[in-house]
Short mmCIF file of C-alpha atoms in Angstrom, two decimals:
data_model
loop_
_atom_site.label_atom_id
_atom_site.label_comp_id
_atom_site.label_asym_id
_atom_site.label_seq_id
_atom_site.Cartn_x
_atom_site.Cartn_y
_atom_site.Cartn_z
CA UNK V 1 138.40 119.42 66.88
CA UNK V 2 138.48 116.38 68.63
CA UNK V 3 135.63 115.23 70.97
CA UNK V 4 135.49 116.20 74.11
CA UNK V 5 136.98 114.99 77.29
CA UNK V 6 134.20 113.37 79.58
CA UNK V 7 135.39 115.53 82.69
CA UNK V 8 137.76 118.66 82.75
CA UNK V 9 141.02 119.00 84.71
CA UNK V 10 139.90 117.77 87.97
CA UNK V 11 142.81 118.64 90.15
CA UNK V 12 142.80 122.16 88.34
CA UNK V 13 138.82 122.41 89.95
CA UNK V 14 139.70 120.94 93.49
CA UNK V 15 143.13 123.12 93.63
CA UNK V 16 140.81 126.30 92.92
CA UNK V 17 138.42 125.47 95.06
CA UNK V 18 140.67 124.92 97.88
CA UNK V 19 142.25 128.23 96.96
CA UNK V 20 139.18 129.60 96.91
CA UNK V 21 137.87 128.40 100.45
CA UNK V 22 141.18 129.44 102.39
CA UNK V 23 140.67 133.19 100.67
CA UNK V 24 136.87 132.95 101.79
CA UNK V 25 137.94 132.34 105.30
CA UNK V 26 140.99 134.63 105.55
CA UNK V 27 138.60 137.48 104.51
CA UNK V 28 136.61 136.61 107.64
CA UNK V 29 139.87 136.79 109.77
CA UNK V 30 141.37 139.86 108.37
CA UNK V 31 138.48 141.84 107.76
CA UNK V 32 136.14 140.92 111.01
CA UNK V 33 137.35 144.01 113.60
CA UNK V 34 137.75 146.19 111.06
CA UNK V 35 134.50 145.83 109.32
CA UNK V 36 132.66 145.95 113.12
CA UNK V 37 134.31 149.24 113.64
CA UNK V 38 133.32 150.83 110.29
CA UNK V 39 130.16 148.56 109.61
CA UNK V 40 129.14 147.52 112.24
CA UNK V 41 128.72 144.07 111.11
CA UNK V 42 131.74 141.92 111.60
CA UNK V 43 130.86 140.09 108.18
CA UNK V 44 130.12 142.82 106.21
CA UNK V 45 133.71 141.90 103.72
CA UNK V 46 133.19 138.16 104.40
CA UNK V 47 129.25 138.17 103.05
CA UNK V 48 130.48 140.00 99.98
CA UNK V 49 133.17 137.77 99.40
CA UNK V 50 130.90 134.87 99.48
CA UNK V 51 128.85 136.62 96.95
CA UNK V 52 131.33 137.26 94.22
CA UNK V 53 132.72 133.88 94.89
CA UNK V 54 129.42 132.65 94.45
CA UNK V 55 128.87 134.21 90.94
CA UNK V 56 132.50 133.45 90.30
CA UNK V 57 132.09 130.05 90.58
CA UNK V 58 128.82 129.97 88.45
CA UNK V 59 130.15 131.75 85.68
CA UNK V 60 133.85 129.56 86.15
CA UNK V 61 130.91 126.57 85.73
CA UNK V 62 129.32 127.87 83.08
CA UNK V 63 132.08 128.89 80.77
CA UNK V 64 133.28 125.54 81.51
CA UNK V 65 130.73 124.17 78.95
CA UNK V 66 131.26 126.72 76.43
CA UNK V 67 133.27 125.49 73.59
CA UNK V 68 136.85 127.98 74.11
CA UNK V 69 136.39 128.54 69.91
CA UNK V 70 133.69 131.02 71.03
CA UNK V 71 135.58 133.47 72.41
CA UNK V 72 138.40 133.39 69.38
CA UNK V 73 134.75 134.70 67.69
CA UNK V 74 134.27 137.18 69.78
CA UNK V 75 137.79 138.76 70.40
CA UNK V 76 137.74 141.58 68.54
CA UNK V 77 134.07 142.63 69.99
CA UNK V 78 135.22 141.77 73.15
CA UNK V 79 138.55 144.34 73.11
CA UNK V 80 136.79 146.93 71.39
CA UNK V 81 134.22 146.72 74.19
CA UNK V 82 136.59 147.13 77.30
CA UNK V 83 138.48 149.71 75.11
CA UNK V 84 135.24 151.88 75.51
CA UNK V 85 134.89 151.01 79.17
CA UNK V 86 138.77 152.33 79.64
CA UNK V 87 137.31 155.49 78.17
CA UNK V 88 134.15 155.93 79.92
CA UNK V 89 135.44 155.42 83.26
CA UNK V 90 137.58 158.36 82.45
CA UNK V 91 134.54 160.57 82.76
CA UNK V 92 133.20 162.22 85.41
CA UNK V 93 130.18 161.31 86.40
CA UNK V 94 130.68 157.82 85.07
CA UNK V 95 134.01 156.76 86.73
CA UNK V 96 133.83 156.41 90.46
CA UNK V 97 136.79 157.37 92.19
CA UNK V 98 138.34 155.11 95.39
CA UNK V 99 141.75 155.44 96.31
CA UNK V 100 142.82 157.86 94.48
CA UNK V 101 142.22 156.42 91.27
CA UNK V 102 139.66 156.58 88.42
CA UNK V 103 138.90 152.76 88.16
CA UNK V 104 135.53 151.92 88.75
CA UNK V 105 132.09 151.69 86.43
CA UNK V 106 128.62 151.40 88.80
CA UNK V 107 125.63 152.47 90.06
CA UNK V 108 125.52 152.36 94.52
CA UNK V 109 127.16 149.77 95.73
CA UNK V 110 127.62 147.58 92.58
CA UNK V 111 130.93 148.56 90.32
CA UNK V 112 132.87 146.83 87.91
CA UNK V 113 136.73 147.54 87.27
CA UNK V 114 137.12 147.93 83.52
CA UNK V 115 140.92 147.61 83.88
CA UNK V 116 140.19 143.43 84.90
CA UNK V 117 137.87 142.66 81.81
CA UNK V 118 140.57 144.38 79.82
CA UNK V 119 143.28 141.92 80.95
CA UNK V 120 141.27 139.35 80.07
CA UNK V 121 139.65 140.66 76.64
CA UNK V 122 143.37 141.32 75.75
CA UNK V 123 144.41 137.90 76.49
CA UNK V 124 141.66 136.56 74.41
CA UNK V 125 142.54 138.70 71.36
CA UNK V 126 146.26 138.30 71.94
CA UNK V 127 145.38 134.50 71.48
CA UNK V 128 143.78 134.76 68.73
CA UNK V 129 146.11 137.13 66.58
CA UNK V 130 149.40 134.83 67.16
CA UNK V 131 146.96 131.83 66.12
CA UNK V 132 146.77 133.66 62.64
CA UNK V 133 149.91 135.63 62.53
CA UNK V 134 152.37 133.42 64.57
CA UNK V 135 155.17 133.60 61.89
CA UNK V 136 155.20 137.39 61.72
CA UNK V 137 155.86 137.73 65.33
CA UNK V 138 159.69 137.23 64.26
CA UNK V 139 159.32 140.28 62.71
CA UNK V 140 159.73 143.44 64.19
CA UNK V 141 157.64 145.72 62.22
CA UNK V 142 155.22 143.40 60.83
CA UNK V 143 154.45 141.35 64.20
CA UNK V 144 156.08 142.84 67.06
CA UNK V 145 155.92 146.34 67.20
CA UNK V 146 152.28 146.67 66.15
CA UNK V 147 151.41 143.84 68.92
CA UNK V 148 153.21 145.76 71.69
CA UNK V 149 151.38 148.93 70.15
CA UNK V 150 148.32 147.73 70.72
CA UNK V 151 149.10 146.41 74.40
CA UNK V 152 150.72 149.79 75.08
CA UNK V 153 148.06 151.76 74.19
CA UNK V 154 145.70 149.60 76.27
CA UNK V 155 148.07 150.19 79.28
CA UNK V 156 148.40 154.00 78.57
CA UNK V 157 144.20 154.60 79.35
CA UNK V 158 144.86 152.39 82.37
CA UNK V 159 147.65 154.71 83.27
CA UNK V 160 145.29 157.72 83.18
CA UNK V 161 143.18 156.52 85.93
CA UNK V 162 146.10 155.77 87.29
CA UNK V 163 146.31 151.77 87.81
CA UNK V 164 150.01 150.88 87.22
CA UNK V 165 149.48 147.19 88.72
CA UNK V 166 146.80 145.92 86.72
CA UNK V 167 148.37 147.68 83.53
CA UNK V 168 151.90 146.36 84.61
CA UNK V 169 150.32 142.85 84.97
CA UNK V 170 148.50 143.41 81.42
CA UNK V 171 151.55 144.08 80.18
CA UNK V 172 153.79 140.95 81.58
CA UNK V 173 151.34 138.37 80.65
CA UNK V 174 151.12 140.01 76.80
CA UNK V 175 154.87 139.76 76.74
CA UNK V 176 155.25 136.57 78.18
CA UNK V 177 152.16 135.15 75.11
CA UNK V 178 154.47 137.45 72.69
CA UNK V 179 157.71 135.49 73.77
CA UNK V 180 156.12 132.35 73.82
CA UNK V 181 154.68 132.75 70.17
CA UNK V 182 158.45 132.65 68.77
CA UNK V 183 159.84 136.67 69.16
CA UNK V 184 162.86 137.00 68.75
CA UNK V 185 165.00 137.79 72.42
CA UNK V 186 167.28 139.92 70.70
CA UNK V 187 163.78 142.60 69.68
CA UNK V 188 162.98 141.91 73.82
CA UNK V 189 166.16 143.25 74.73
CA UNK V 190 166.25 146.54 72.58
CA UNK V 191 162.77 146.92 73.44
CA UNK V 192 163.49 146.23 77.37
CA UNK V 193 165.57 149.60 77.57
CA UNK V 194 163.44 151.54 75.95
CA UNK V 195 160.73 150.24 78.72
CA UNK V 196 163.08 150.70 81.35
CA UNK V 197 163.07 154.20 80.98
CA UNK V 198 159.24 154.60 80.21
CA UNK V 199 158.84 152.98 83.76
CA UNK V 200 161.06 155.27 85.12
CA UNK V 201 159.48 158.30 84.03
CA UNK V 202 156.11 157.25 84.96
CA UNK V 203 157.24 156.94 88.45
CA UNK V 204 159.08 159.93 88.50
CA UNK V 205 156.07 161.70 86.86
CA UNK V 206 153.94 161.23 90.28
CA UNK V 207 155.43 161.88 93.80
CA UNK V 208 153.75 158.89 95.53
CA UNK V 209 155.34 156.49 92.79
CA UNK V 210 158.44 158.02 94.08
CA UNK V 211 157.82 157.34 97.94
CA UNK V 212 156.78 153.94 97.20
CA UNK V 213 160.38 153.41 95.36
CA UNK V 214 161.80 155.52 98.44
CA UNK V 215 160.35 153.48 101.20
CA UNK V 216 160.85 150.08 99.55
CA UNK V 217 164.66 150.60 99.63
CA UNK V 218 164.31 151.90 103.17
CA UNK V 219 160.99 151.75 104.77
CA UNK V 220 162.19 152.91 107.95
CA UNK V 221 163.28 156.19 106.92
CA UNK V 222 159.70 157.30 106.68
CA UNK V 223 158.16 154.46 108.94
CA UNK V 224 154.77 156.69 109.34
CA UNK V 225 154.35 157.65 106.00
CA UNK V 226 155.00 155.59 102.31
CA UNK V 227 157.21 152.96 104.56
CA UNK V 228 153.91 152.12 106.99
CA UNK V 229 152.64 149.25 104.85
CA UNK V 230 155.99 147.35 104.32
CA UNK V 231 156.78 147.61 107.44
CA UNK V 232 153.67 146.45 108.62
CA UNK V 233 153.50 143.62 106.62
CA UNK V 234 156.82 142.62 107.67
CA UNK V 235 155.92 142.42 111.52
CA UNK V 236 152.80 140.63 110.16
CA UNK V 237 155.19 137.78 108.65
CA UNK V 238 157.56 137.75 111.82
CA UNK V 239 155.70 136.76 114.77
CA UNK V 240 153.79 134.23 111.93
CA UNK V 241 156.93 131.67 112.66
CA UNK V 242 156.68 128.44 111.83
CA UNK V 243 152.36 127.43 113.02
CA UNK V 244 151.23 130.90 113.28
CA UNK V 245 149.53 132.82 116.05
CA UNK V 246 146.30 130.84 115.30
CA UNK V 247 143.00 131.39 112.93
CA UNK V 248 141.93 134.69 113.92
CA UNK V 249 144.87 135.58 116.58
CA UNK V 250 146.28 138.56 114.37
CA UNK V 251 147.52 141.63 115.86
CA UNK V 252 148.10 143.46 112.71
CA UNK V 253 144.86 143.77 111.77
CA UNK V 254 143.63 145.56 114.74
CA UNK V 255 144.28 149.29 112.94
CA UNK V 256 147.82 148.08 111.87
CA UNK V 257 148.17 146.66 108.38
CA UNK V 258 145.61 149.12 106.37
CA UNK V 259 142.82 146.94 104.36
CA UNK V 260 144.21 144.10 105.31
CA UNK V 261 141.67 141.86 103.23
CA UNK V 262 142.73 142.89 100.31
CA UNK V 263 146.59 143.27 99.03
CA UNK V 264 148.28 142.65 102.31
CA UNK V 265 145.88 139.31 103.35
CA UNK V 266 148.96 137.18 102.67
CA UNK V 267 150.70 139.12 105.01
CA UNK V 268 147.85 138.16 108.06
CA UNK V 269 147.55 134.69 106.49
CA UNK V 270 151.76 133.86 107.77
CA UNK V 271 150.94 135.51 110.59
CA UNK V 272 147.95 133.08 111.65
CA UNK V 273 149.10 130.34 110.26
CA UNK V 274 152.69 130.69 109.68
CA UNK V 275 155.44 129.77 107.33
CA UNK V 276 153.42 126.40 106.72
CA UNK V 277 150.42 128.08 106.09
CA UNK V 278 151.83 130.33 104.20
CA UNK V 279 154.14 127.62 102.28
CA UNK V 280 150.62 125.44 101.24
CA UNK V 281 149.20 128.46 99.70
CA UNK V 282 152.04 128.69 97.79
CA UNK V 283 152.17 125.15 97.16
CA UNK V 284 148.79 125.46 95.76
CA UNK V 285 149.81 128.20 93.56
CA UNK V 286 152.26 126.06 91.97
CA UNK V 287 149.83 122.92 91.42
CA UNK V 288 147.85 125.78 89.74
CA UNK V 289 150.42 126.66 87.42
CA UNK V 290 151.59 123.04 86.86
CA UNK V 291 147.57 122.18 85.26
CA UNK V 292 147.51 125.48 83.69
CA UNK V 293 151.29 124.69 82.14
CA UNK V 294 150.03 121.59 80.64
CA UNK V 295 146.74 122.37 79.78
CA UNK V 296 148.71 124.85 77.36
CA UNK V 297 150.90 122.21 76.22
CA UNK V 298 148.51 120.01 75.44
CA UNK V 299 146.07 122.31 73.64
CA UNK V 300 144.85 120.88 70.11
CA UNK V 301 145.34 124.42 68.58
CA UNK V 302 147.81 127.33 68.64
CA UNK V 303 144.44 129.52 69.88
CA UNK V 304 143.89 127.24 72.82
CA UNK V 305 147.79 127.03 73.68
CA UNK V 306 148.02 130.67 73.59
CA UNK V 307 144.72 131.11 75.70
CA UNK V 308 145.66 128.86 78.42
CA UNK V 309 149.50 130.32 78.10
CA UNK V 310 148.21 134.03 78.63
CA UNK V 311 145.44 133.07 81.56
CA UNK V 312 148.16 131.25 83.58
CA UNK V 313 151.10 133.23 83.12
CA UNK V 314 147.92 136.09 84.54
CA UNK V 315 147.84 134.05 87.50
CA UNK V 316 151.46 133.89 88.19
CA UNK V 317 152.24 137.15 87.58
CA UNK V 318 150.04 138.88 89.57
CA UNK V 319 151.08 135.88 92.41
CA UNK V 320 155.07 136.67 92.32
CA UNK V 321 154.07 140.72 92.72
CA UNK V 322 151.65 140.07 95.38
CA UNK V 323 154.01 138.15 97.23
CA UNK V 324 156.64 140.13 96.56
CA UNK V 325 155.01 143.29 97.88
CA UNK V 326 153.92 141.73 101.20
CA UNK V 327 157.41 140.67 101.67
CA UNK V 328 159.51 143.98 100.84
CA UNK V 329 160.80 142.24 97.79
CA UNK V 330 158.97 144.62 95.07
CA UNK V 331 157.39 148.23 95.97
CA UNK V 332 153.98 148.09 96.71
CA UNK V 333 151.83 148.26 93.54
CA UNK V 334 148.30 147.64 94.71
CA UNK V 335 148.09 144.04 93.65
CA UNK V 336 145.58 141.47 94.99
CA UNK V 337 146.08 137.89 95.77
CA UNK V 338 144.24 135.40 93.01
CA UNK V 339 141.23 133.72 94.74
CA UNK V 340 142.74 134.72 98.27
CA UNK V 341 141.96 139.12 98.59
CA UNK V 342 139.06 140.53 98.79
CA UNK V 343 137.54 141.70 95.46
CA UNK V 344 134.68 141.49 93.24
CA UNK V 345 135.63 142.00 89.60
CA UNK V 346 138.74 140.71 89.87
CA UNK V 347 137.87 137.28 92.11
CA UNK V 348 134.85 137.14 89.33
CA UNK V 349 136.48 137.69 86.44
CA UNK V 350 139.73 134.89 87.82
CA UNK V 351 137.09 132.53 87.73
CA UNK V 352 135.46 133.25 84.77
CA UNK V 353 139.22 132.52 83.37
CA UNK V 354 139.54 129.40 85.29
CA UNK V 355 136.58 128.34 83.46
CA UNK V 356 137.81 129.01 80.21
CA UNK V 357 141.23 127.06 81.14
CA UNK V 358 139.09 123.90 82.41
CA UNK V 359 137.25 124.06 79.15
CA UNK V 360 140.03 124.13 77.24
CA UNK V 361 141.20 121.08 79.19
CA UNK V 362 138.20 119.21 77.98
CA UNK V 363 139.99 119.31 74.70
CA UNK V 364 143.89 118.86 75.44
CA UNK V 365 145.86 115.69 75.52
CA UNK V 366 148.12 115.06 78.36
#
């Protein structure tokens, strides 16, 4: 391997960080009345933010230093161990229910979400397998079928709980490493139908999959009911205009927009700061990707292309659903914003893979 870089991808750090600081301080903003009424301390989100960014940004650090071999080491251990997670959080007693949904490992008020590390573990083994076996990938049987297998059988336990964005955004970024490894299109598009209507019988399998397909087409036929998000995110993005209403001047968030500092924040973001404030985080988003992009391309190894390839396309996939939920676009699929909602294991765990990308840029000529 050849000796490493004296400093990692510098605009990759500042464009995270920046990233980073606006989600930090739209937390605040969406999250302040809300969290007075329920909490009774106006920073009760915002503290907690600043604490997983905090260890985010430690481990992102951190893992910066550790050579990105390690984990091609450890990727086996590492899926095997989240595979046992996506079982335990399956029983009761162990998993802690929110929302609805099965999802979350902890003790109090400290949980971890399983169905994050899994993305990631996956990644890292996905990596690591096309490093060895890139030239069976062409091959159906031999490469394809039992990658997919693996990746659908990773997205089934998430299904139980039920999480259908996290496995759906599992599932995008495996198949857009698969596709980049060399498949064949032709296996994609046989393959595609037959996922077609495996989506379309998992939302027809549960009635509020149904709504949310219902009230995406036409929110306003059931504007108090599955269409009340959309439809409050889209008066969010509205009155937003071209400056905003101001830092802080939302009107949505007052009881409106429901957990507004998590999926929907983008939505209060346009709205206090507008379609230019809204247009930079985007921007940044694609400065992001542009690093990440050649980072990959620039990789000494297939390993380290296929890491940085399946962290990035991560990124960008759960961006264009995000964005596309807060803007009617897509149905609403319970997706946060990278570095921007509220979260803990997934704002940790998107550093963590930031740090693994920067470290990996250490190493890649461009």
């Amino acid at each position: 391997m050849p000796a490493t870089r004296t400093t990692p991808d510098i605009i990759l750090i500042g464009t995270t960080m920046l990233l980073l600081s606006i989600g930090i301080i739209m937390v605040y903003s969406a999250s302040a009345d809300w969290a007075l009424v329920k909490f009774n301390d106006p920073f009760f989100f915002a503290k907690r933010q600043l604490l997983f960014a905090g260890v985010g940004v430690a481990a992102m650090f951190f893992i910066m230093n550790v050579n990105y071999m390690t984990w091609r080491t450890w990727a086996k251990i590492l899926l095997i161990i989240c595979f046992v997670m996506l079982v335990a959080v399956l029983v009761p007693g162990v998993g802690m229910v929110r929302g609805g949904a099965r999802s979350w490992i902890g003790v109090g008020a400290f949980s971890i979400q399983p169905s994050e590390f899994m993305k990631l573990a996956m990644i890292t083994f996905l990596a690591k397998y096309l490093a060895e076996h890139q030239k069976k990938i062409t091959s159906f049987k031999k490469g394809l079928l039992p990658t997919l297998g693996l990746v659908m059988i990773a997205f089934a336990m998430i299904m139980l709980q039920p999480d259908l964005g996290t496995g759906s955004v599992m599932v995008g970024t495996s198949i857009v490493m698969i596709f980049v490894a060399g498949a064949r299109i032709s296996h994609f598009v046989g393959l595609g139908f037959v996922g077609l209507a495996g989506f379309a019988g998992l939302i027809i399998s549960a009635p509020y999959r149904i709504k949310r397909i219902t009230s995406f087409l036409d929110p306003w036929s059931d504007e108090l009911g599955s269409g009340f998000q959309i439809i409050q995110s889209l008066y969010s993005l509205g009155p937003g205009g071209l400056m905003g209403l101001g830092l802080g001047e939302s009107r949505q968030k007052f009881g409106y927009l429901p957990e507004p500092q998590t999926d929907f924040i983008f939505a209060i973001l346009s709205e206090e700061l507008g379609f230019i404030g809204g247009a930079l985080v985007l921007l940044l988003f694609s400065i992001l990707l542009w690093r990440g992009v050649r980072i990959a391309l620039g990789a000494p190894d297939l390993f380290g292309s296929f890491l940085a390839i399946g962290i990035i396309g991560m990124v960008a996939i759960q961006v264009m659903i995000n964005i596309g939920v807060v803007t009617g676009l897509i149905p609403v699929t319970g997706i946060t914003l990278p570095l921007i909602s509220y979260g803990g294991s997934s704002l940790t765990l998107m550093l963590a893979s930031i740090g693994v990308l920067l470290n990996i840029s250490r190493y890649a000529k461009y």
